[in-house]
Coordinates of C-alpha atoms and ligand atoms in Angstrom, one line a residue:
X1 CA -25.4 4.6 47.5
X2 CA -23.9 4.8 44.1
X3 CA -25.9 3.2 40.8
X4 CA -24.8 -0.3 39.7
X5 CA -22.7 1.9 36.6
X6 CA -20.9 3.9 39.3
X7 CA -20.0 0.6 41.4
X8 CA -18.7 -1.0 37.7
X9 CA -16.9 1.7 37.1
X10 CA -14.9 2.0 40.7
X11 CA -14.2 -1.6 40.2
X12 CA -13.0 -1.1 36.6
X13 CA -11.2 2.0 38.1
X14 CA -9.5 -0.6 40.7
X15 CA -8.6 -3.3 38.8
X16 CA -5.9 -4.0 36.9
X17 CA -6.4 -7.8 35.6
X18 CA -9.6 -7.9 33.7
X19 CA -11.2 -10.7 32.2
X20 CA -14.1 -10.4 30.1
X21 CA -16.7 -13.4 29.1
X22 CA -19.0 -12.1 26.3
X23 CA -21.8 -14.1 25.1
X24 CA -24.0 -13.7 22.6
X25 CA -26.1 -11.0 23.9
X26 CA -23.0 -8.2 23.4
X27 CA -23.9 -8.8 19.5
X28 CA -27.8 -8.3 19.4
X29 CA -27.2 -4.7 19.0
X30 CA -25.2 -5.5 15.7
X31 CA -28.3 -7.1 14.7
X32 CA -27.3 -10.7 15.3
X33 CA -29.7 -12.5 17.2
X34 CA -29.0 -14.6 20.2
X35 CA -30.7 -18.0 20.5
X36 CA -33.2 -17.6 23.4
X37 CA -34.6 -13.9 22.2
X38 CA -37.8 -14.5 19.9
X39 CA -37.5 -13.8 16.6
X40 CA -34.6 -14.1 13.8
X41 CA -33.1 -17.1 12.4
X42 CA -33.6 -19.2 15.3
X43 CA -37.1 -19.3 14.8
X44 CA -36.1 -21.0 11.6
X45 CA -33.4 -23.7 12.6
X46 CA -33.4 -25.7 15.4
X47 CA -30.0 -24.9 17.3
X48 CA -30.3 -28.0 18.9
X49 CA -30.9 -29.8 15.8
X50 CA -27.2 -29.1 14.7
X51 CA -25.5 -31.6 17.1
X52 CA -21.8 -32.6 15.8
X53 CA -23.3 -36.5 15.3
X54 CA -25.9 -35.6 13.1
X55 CA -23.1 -33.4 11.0
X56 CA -21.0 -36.2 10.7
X57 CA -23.0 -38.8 10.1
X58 CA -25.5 -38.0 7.7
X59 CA -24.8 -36.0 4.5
X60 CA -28.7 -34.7 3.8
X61 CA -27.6 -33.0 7.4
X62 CA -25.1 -31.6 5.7
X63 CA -26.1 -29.9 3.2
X64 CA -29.1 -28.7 5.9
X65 CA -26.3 -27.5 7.9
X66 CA -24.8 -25.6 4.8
X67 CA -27.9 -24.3 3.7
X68 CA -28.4 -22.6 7.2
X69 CA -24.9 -21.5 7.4
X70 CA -25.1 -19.5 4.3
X71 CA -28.2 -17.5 5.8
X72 CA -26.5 -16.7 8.8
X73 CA -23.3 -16.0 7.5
X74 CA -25.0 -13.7 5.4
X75 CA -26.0 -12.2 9.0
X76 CA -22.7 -12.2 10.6
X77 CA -20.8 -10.8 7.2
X78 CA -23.2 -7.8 7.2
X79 CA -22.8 -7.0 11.2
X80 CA -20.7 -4.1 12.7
X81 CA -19.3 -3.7 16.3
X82 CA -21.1 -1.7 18.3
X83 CA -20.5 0.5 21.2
X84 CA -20.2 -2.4 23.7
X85 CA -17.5 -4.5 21.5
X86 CA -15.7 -0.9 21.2
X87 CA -15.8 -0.5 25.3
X88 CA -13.9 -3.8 25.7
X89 CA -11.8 -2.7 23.2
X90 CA -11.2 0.2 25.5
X91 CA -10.6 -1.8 28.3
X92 CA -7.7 -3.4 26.5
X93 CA -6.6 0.0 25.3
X94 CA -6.5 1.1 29.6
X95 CA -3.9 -1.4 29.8
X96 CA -6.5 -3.1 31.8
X97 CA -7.7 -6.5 30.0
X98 CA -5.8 -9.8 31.0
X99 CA -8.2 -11.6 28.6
X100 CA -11.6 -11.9 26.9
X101 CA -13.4 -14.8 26.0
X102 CA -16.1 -15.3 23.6
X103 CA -18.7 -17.4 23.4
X104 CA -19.4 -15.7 20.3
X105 CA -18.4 -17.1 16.5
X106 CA -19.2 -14.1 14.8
X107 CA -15.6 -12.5 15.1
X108 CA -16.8 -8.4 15.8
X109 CA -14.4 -8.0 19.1
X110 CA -11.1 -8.5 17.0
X111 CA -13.2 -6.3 14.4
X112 CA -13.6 -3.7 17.2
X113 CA -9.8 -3.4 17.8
X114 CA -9.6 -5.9 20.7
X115 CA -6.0 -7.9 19.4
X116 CA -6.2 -11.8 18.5
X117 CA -3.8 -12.4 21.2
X118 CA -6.1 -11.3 24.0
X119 CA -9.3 -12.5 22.4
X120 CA -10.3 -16.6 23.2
X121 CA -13.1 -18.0 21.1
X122 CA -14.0 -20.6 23.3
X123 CA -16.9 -21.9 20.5
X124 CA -14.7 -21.7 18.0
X125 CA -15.3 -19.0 14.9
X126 CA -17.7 -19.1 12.2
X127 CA -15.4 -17.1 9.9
X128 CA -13.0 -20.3 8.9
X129 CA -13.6 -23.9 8.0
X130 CA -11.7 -26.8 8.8
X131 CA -11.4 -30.6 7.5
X132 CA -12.3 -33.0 10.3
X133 CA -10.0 -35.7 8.9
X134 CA -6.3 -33.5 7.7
X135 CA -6.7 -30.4 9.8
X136 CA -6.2 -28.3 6.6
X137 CA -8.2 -24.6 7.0
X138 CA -9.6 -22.2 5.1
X139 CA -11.7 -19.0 4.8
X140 CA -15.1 -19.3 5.2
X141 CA -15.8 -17.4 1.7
X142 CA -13.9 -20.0 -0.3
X143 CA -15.9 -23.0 0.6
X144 CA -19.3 -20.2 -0.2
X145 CA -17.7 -19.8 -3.4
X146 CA -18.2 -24.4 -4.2
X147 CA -21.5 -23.7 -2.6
X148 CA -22.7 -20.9 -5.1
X149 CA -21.1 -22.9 -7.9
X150 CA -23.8 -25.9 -7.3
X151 CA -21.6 -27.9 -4.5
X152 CA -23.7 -29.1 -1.4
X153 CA -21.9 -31.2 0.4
X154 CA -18.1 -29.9 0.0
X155 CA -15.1 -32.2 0.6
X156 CA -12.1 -31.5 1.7
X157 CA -9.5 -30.4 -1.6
X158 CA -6.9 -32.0 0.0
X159 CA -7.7 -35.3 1.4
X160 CA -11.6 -35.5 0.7
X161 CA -12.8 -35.2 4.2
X162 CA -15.6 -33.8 5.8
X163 CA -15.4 -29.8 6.1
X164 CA -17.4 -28.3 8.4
X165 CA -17.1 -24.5 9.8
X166 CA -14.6 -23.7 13.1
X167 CA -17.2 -23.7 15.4
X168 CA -18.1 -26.0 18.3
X169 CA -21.5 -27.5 17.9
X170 CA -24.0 -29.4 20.4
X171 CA -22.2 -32.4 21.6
X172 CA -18.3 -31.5 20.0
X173 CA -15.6 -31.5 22.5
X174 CA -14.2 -28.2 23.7
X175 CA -11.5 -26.6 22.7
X176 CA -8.5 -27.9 25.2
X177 CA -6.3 -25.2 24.6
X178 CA -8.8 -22.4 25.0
X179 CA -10.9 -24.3 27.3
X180 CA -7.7 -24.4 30.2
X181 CA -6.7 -20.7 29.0
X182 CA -9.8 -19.6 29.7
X183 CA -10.2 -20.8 33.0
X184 CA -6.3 -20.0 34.3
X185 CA -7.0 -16.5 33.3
X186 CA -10.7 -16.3 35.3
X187 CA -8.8 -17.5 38.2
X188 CA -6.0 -14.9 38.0
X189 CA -8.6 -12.4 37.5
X190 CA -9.0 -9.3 40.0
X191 CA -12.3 -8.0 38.3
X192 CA -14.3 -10.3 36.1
X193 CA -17.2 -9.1 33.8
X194 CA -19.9 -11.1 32.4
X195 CA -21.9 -9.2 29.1
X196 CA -24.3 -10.5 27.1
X197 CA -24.6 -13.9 28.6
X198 CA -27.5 -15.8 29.7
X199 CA -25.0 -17.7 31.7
X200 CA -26.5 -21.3 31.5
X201 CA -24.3 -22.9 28.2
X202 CA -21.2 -25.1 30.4
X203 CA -18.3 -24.9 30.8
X204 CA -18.2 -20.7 30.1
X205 CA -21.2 -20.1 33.0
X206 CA -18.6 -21.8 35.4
X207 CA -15.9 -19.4 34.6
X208 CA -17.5 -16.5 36.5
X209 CA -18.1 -19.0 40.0
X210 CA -14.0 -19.8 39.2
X211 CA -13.0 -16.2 39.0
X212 CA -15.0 -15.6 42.3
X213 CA -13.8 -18.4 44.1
X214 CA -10.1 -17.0 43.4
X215 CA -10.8 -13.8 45.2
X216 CA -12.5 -11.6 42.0
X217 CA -15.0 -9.1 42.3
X218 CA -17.8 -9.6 40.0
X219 CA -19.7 -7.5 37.0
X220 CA -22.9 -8.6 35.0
X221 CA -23.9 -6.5 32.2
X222 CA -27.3 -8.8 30.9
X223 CA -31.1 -7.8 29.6
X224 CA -31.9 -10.4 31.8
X225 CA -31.4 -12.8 35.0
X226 CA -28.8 -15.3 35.0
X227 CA -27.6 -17.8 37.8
X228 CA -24.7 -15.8 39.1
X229 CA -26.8 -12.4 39.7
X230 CA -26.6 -12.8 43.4
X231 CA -22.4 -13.7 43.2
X232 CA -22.3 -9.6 41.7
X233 CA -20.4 -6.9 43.2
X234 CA -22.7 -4.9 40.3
X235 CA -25.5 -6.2 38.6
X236 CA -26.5 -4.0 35.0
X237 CA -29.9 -5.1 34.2
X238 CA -29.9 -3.3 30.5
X239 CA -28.1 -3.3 27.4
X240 CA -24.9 -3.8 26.7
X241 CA -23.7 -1.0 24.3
X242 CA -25.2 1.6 26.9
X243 CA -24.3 -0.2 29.8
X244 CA -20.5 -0.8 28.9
X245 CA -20.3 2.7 27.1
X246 CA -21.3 4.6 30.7
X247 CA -19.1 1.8 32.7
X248 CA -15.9 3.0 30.7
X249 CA -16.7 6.6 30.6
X250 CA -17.6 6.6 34.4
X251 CA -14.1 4.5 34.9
X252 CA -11.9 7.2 32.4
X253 CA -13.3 10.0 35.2
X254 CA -12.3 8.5 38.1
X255 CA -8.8 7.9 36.9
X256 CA -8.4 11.3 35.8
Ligands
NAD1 P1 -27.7 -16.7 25.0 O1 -28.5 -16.6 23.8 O2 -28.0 -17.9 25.9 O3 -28.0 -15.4 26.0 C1 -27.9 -14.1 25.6 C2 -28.2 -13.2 26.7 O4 -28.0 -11.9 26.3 C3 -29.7 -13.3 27.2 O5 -29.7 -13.5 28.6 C4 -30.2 -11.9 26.8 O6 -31.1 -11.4 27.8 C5 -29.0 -11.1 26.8 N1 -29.0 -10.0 25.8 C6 -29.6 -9.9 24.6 N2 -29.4 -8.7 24.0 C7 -28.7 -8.0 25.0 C8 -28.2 -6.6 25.0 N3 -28.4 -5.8 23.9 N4 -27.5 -6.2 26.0 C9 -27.4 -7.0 27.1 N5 -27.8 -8.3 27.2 C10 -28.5 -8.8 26.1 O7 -26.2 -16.5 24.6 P2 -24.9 -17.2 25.2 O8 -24.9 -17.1 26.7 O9 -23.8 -16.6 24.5 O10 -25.0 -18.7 24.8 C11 -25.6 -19.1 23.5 C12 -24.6 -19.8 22.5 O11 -25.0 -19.3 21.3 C13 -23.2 -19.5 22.7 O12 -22.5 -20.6 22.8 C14 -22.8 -18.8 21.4 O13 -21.7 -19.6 20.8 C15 -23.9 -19.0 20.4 N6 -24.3 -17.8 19.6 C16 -23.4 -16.9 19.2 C17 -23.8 -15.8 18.5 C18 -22.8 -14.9 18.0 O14 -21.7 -15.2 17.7 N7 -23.1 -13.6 17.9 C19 -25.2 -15.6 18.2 C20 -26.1 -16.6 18.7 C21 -25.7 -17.7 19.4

Protein backbone atom coordinates (compact mmCIF):
# COMPACT_ATOMS: atom_id res chain seq x y z
CA UNK A 1 0.00 0.00 0.00
CA UNK A 2 1.99 3.14 -0.73
CA UNK A 3 1.93 6.38 1.98
CA UNK A 4 -0.55 9.20 1.00
CA UNK A 5 3.07 11.19 -0.33
CA UNK A 6 3.72 8.26 -2.66
CA UNK A 7 -0.09 8.15 -3.97
CA UNK A 8 0.41 12.32 -4.47
CA UNK A 9 3.30 11.91 -6.12
CA UNK A 10 2.08 9.02 -8.79
CA UNK A 11 -0.77 11.29 -9.46
CA UNK A 12 1.49 14.30 -9.82
CA UNK A 13 3.69 11.93 -11.86
CA UNK A 14 0.35 11.21 -14.11
CA UNK A 15 -1.02 14.34 -14.64
CA UNK A 16 -0.45 16.73 -16.95
CA UNK A 17 -3.20 19.58 -16.14
CA UNK A 18 -2.75 20.69 -12.61
CA UNK A 19 -4.65 23.04 -10.75
CA UNK A 20 -3.79 24.18 -7.51
CA UNK A 21 -6.19 26.08 -4.82
CA UNK A 22 -3.98 27.38 -1.96
CA UNK A 23 -5.48 28.96 1.01
CA UNK A 24 -4.20 30.48 3.69
CA UNK A 25 -2.69 27.73 5.57
CA UNK A 26 0.34 27.29 2.60
CA UNK A 27 1.58 30.77 4.30
CA UNK A 28 1.60 29.97 8.12
CA UNK A 29 5.05 28.63 7.73
CA UNK A 30 6.09 32.17 6.40
CA UNK A 31 4.81 33.35 9.64
CA UNK A 32 1.46 34.71 8.44
CA UNK A 33 -1.21 33.54 10.43
CA UNK A 34 -4.43 32.08 9.09
CA UNK A 35 -7.76 33.13 10.63
CA UNK A 36 -8.98 30.04 12.51
CA UNK A 37 -5.32 28.98 14.10
CA UNK A 38 -5.12 30.64 17.78
CA UNK A 39 -2.94 33.24 18.13
CA UNK A 40 -1.51 36.32 15.92
CA UNK A 41 -3.32 39.23 14.72
CA UNK A 42 -6.66 37.66 14.57
CA UNK A 43 -6.90 37.52 18.05
CA UNK A 44 -6.77 41.25 17.80
CA UNK A 45 -9.32 42.16 14.92
CA UNK A 46 -12.33 40.77 14.28
CA UNK A 47 -12.20 39.39 10.58
CA UNK A 48 -15.68 39.38 10.53
CA UNK A 49 -15.86 42.82 11.70
CA UNK A 50 -14.36 44.12 8.29
CA UNK A 51 -17.43 43.56 6.13
CA UNK A 52 -17.38 45.78 2.74
CA UNK A 53 -20.69 47.81 4.32
CA UNK A 54 -19.12 48.84 7.29
CA UNK A 55 -15.92 50.10 5.05
CA UNK A 56 -18.02 52.02 3.01
CA UNK A 57 -20.26 53.47 5.10
CA UNK A 58 -18.66 54.66 8.01
CA UNK A 59 -15.31 56.62 8.04
CA UNK A 60 -14.29 55.82 12.02
CA UNK A 61 -14.33 52.14 10.25
CA UNK A 62 -12.07 53.38 8.12
CA UNK A 63 -9.55 54.55 9.62
CA UNK A 64 -10.07 51.07 12.05
CA UNK A 65 -9.62 49.26 8.91
CA UNK A 66 -6.38 51.36 8.14
CA UNK A 67 -5.03 51.05 11.38
CA UNK A 68 -5.29 47.15 11.17
CA UNK A 69 -3.97 47.15 7.65
CA UNK A 70 -0.80 48.79 8.53
CA UNK A 71 -0.12 45.98 11.32
CA UNK A 72 -0.61 43.31 9.05
CA UNK A 73 0.95 44.64 6.12
CA UNK A 74 3.74 45.10 8.30
CA UNK A 75 3.31 41.09 8.49
CA UNK A 76 2.92 40.29 4.93
CA UNK A 77 5.90 42.89 3.80
CA UNK A 78 8.31 40.94 6.23
CA UNK A 79 7.18 37.26 5.04
CA UNK A 80 9.20 34.93 2.60
CA UNK A 81 8.02 31.85 0.52
CA UNK A 82 8.63 28.94 1.85
CA UNK A 83 9.26 25.44 0.75
CA UNK A 84 5.57 24.77 -0.10
CA UNK A 85 5.10 28.13 -2.32
CA UNK A 86 8.54 27.00 -3.97
CA UNK A 87 7.00 23.26 -4.71
CA UNK A 88 4.12 24.86 -6.71
CA UNK A 89 6.51 26.86 -8.24
CA UNK A 90 8.00 23.55 -9.24
CA UNK A 91 5.04 22.24 -10.44
CA UNK A 92 4.81 25.07 -12.96
CA UNK A 93 8.47 24.61 -13.75
CA UNK A 94 7.41 20.48 -14.76
CA UNK A 95 5.44 21.93 -17.32
CA UNK A 96 2.65 20.62 -15.18
CA UNK A 97 0.45 23.54 -13.71
CA UNK A 98 -2.72 24.65 -15.81
CA UNK A 99 -3.49 27.11 -12.95
CA UNK A 100 -3.25 28.13 -9.34
CA UNK A 101 -5.55 29.95 -7.40
CA UNK A 102 -5.19 31.73 -4.26
CA UNK A 103 -7.24 32.54 -1.66
CA UNK A 104 -4.40 34.19 -0.33
CA UNK A 105 -3.71 38.29 -0.57
CA UNK A 106 -0.40 38.18 0.65
CA UNK A 107 1.32 37.84 -2.91
CA UNK A 108 4.38 35.00 -1.86
CA UNK A 109 3.48 32.39 -4.90
CA UNK A 110 4.42 35.02 -7.66
CA UNK A 111 7.38 35.88 -5.06
CA UNK A 112 8.23 32.15 -5.27
CA UNK A 113 8.66 32.16 -9.03
CA UNK A 114 5.11 30.92 -9.93
CA UNK A 115 4.34 33.63 -13.16
CA UNK A 116 1.34 36.28 -12.85
CA UNK A 117 -0.22 34.67 -15.75
CA UNK A 118 -0.76 31.26 -14.08
CA UNK A 119 -1.42 32.70 -10.60
CA UNK A 120 -5.53 33.76 -9.80
CA UNK A 121 -6.02 35.76 -6.70
CA UNK A 122 -9.52 34.98 -6.32
CA UNK A 123 -9.63 37.43 -2.87
CA UNK A 124 -7.99 39.92 -4.50
CA UNK A 125 -4.31 41.19 -3.26
CA UNK A 126 -3.34 43.08 -0.30
CA UNK A 127 -0.26 44.57 -2.07
CA UNK A 128 -2.36 47.34 -4.28
CA UNK A 129 -5.13 49.71 -3.52
CA UNK A 130 -7.86 50.83 -5.53
CA UNK A 131 -10.51 53.81 -5.60
CA UNK A 132 -13.99 52.42 -5.37
CA UNK A 133 -15.48 55.28 -7.38
CA UNK A 134 -12.62 55.93 -10.65
CA UNK A 135 -10.97 52.58 -10.70
CA UNK A 136 -7.57 54.36 -10.46
CA UNK A 137 -4.73 51.88 -8.60
CA UNK A 138 -1.80 52.15 -6.79
CA UNK A 139 0.88 50.46 -4.64
CA UNK A 140 0.08 49.68 -1.39
CA UNK A 141 3.24 51.66 -0.02
CA UNK A 142 2.12 54.92 -1.49
CA UNK A 143 -1.15 55.22 0.27
CA UNK A 144 1.32 53.99 3.76
CA UNK A 145 3.37 56.79 2.94
CA UNK A 146 -0.40 59.61 3.52
CA UNK A 147 -0.89 57.32 6.46
CA UNK A 148 2.68 57.91 8.18
CA UNK A 149 2.34 61.55 7.15
CA UNK A 150 -0.84 62.03 9.68
CA UNK A 151 -3.62 60.99 6.92
CA UNK A 152 -6.43 58.53 8.32
CA UNK A 153 -8.90 58.28 6.14
CA UNK A 154 -7.15 58.71 2.51
CA UNK A 155 -9.12 59.80 -0.62
CA UNK A 156 -8.65 59.12 -3.77
CA UNK A 157 -5.89 61.85 -5.61
CA UNK A 158 -7.79 61.71 -8.46
CA UNK A 159 -11.41 61.94 -8.06
CA UNK A 160 -11.66 61.92 -4.06
CA UNK A 161 -13.17 58.57 -3.61
CA UNK A 162 -13.05 56.06 -1.25
CA UNK A 163 -9.66 53.92 -1.39
CA UNK A 164 -9.62 50.85 0.03
CA UNK A 165 -6.88 47.91 -0.45
CA UNK A 166 -7.50 45.13 -3.62
CA UNK A 167 -8.79 42.67 -1.53
CA UNK A 168 -12.31 41.10 -1.25
CA UNK A 169 -13.79 41.60 2.15
CA UNK A 170 -16.96 39.88 3.97
CA UNK A 171 -19.88 40.64 1.93
CA UNK A 172 -18.01 42.26 -1.50
CA UNK A 173 -18.80 40.64 -4.65
CA UNK A 174 -16.37 38.25 -6.23
CA UNK A 175 -14.23 38.81 -8.72
CA UNK A 176 -16.19 37.82 -12.12
CA UNK A 177 -13.28 37.48 -14.14
CA UNK A 178 -11.26 35.25 -11.71
CA UNK A 179 -14.23 33.85 -10.24
CA UNK A 180 -15.40 32.02 -13.97
CA UNK A 181 -11.45 31.45 -14.57
CA UNK A 182 -11.18 29.72 -11.74
CA UNK A 183 -13.81 27.41 -12.06
CA UNK A 184 -13.29 26.66 -16.07
CA UNK A 185 -9.77 25.68 -15.19
CA UNK A 186 -11.02 23.20 -12.00
CA UNK A 187 -13.22 21.61 -14.49
CA UNK A 188 -10.49 21.03 -17.17
CA UNK A 189 -8.36 19.75 -14.44
CA UNK A 190 -6.82 16.09 -14.55
CA UNK A 191 -5.30 16.36 -10.98
CA UNK A 192 -6.49 19.00 -8.52
CA UNK A 193 -4.68 19.84 -5.28
CA UNK A 194 -6.06 21.47 -2.31
CA UNK A 195 -3.04 23.10 0.32
CA UNK A 196 -3.57 25.01 3.07
CA UNK A 197 -7.31 25.28 3.03
CA UNK A 198 -9.78 24.73 5.64
CA UNK A 199 -12.04 24.42 2.70
CA UNK A 200 -15.32 26.10 4.25
CA UNK A 201 -14.92 30.02 2.74
CA UNK A 202 -17.51 29.70 -0.73
CA UNK A 203 -17.28 29.82 -3.66
CA UNK A 204 -13.25 28.45 -3.65
CA UNK A 205 -14.41 25.16 -1.25
CA UNK A 206 -16.72 24.39 -4.32
CA UNK A 207 -13.91 24.39 -6.75
CA UNK A 208 -12.46 20.98 -5.57
CA UNK A 209 -16.31 19.17 -5.77
CA UNK A 210 -16.26 20.94 -9.59
CA UNK A 211 -12.88 19.59 -10.55
CA UNK A 212 -14.16 16.06 -9.20
CA UNK A 213 -17.31 16.09 -10.79
CA UNK A 214 -15.31 16.72 -14.29
CA UNK A 215 -13.42 13.42 -13.96
CA UNK A 216 -10.20 14.90 -11.61
CA UNK A 217 -8.44 13.02 -9.19
CA UNK A 218 -8.12 14.70 -5.94
CA UNK A 219 -5.08 15.92 -3.49
CA UNK A 220 -5.37 17.56 0.07
CA UNK A 221 -2.36 18.73 1.70
CA UNK A 222 -4.17 20.42 5.30
CA UNK A 223 -3.06 20.35 9.28
CA UNK A 224 -6.50 19.57 9.53
CA UNK A 225 -10.02 18.06 8.35
CA UNK A 226 -11.89 19.74 5.77
CA UNK A 227 -15.26 18.76 4.00
CA UNK A 228 -13.84 17.22 0.90
CA UNK A 229 -11.36 14.62 2.89
CA UNK A 230 -13.43 11.72 1.92
CA UNK A 231 -13.64 13.06 -2.21
CA UNK A 232 -9.41 12.41 -1.89
CA UNK A 233 -7.54 10.16 -4.03
CA UNK A 234 -4.62 11.23 -1.17
CA UNK A 235 -5.27 12.80 1.91
CA UNK A 236 -1.73 14.69 3.64
CA UNK A 237 -2.70 15.29 7.08
CA UNK A 238 0.58 17.63 7.96
CA UNK A 239 2.27 20.61 6.81
CA UNK A 240 2.49 22.04 3.85
CA UNK A 241 6.17 22.90 3.16
CA UNK A 242 7.10 19.21 4.15
CA UNK A 243 4.23 17.73 2.66
CA UNK A 244 4.50 19.47 -0.86
CA UNK A 245 8.44 19.32 -0.66
CA UNK A 246 8.34 15.13 -0.41
CA UNK A 247 5.21 15.16 -3.05
CA UNK A 248 7.53 16.86 -5.72
CA UNK A 249 10.63 15.17 -4.87
CA UNK A 250 8.72 11.73 -4.81
CA UNK A 251 7.12 12.92 -8.38
CA UNK A 252 10.80 14.12 -9.96
CA UNK A 253 11.83 10.20 -9.16
CA UNK A 254 9.24 8.54 -10.80
CA UNK A 255 9.67 10.54 -13.93
CA UNK A 256 13.17 9.85 -14.05
P1 LIG B 1 -8.37 29.15 6.80
O1 LIG B 1 -7.73 30.05 7.81
O2 LIG B 1 -9.82 28.97 6.85
O3 LIG B 1 -7.75 27.68 6.89
C1 LIG B 1 -6.39 27.44 6.85
C2 LIG B 1 -6.18 25.93 6.95
O4 LIG B 1 -4.79 25.69 6.81
C3 LIG B 1 -6.62 25.32 8.29
O5 LIG B 1 -7.49 24.24 8.05
C4 LIG B 1 -5.29 24.86 8.92
O6 LIG B 1 -5.42 23.60 9.57
C5 LIG B 1 -4.39 24.72 7.73
N1 LIG B 1 -2.98 24.96 8.00
C6 LIG B 1 -2.43 25.91 8.79
N2 LIG B 1 -1.09 25.85 8.73
C7 LIG B 1 -0.79 24.84 7.88
C8 LIG B 1 0.43 24.28 7.41
N3 LIG B 1 1.63 24.74 7.81
N4 LIG B 1 0.37 23.26 6.52
C9 LIG B 1 -0.84 22.75 6.12
N5 LIG B 1 -2.02 23.23 6.55
C10 LIG B 1 -1.99 24.27 7.40
O7 LIG B 1 -7.85 29.67 5.43
P2 LIG B 1 -8.57 29.76 4.02
O8 LIG B 1 -9.21 28.45 3.72
O9 LIG B 1 -7.59 30.31 3.10
O10 LIG B 1 -9.72 30.84 4.21
C11 LIG B 1 -9.56 32.00 4.98
C12 LIG B 1 -9.58 33.33 4.25
O11 LIG B 1 -8.59 34.10 4.90
C13 LIG B 1 -9.18 33.31 2.82
O12 LIG B 1 -10.20 33.89 2.14
C14 LIG B 1 -7.95 34.21 2.70
O13 LIG B 1 -8.23 35.23 1.75
C15 LIG B 1 -7.82 34.90 4.02
N6 LIG B 1 -6.46 34.93 4.61
C16 LIG B 1 -5.36 35.05 3.81
C17 LIG B 1 -4.09 35.05 4.38
C18 LIG B 1 -2.90 35.19 3.48
O14 LIG B 1 -2.99 35.84 2.43
N7 LIG B 1 -1.76 34.60 3.82
C19 LIG B 1 -3.94 34.93 5.77
C20 LIG B 1 -5.11 34.84 6.57
C21 LIG B 1 -6.37 34.84 5.97
Amino acid sequence: MPSPIERAAELVAEASDIVVLSGAGISTESGIPDFRSPGGIWSKYDPSEFTYQNFVSNPEHRVRYWTMGLEIHAVLAGARPNAAHHAVAELERMGKLRALVTQNIDGLHQRAGSSAQRVIEIHGTALWVSCLSCGDRMPREDVHARLHAGESDPACNHCGGILKPATISFGQAMPERETREAFAHAERSDLFMVIGSSLVVHPAAYLPVRAIESGAKLVIVNLEPTPCDRMATALLRGKAGDAMTAVIEAACGLRS
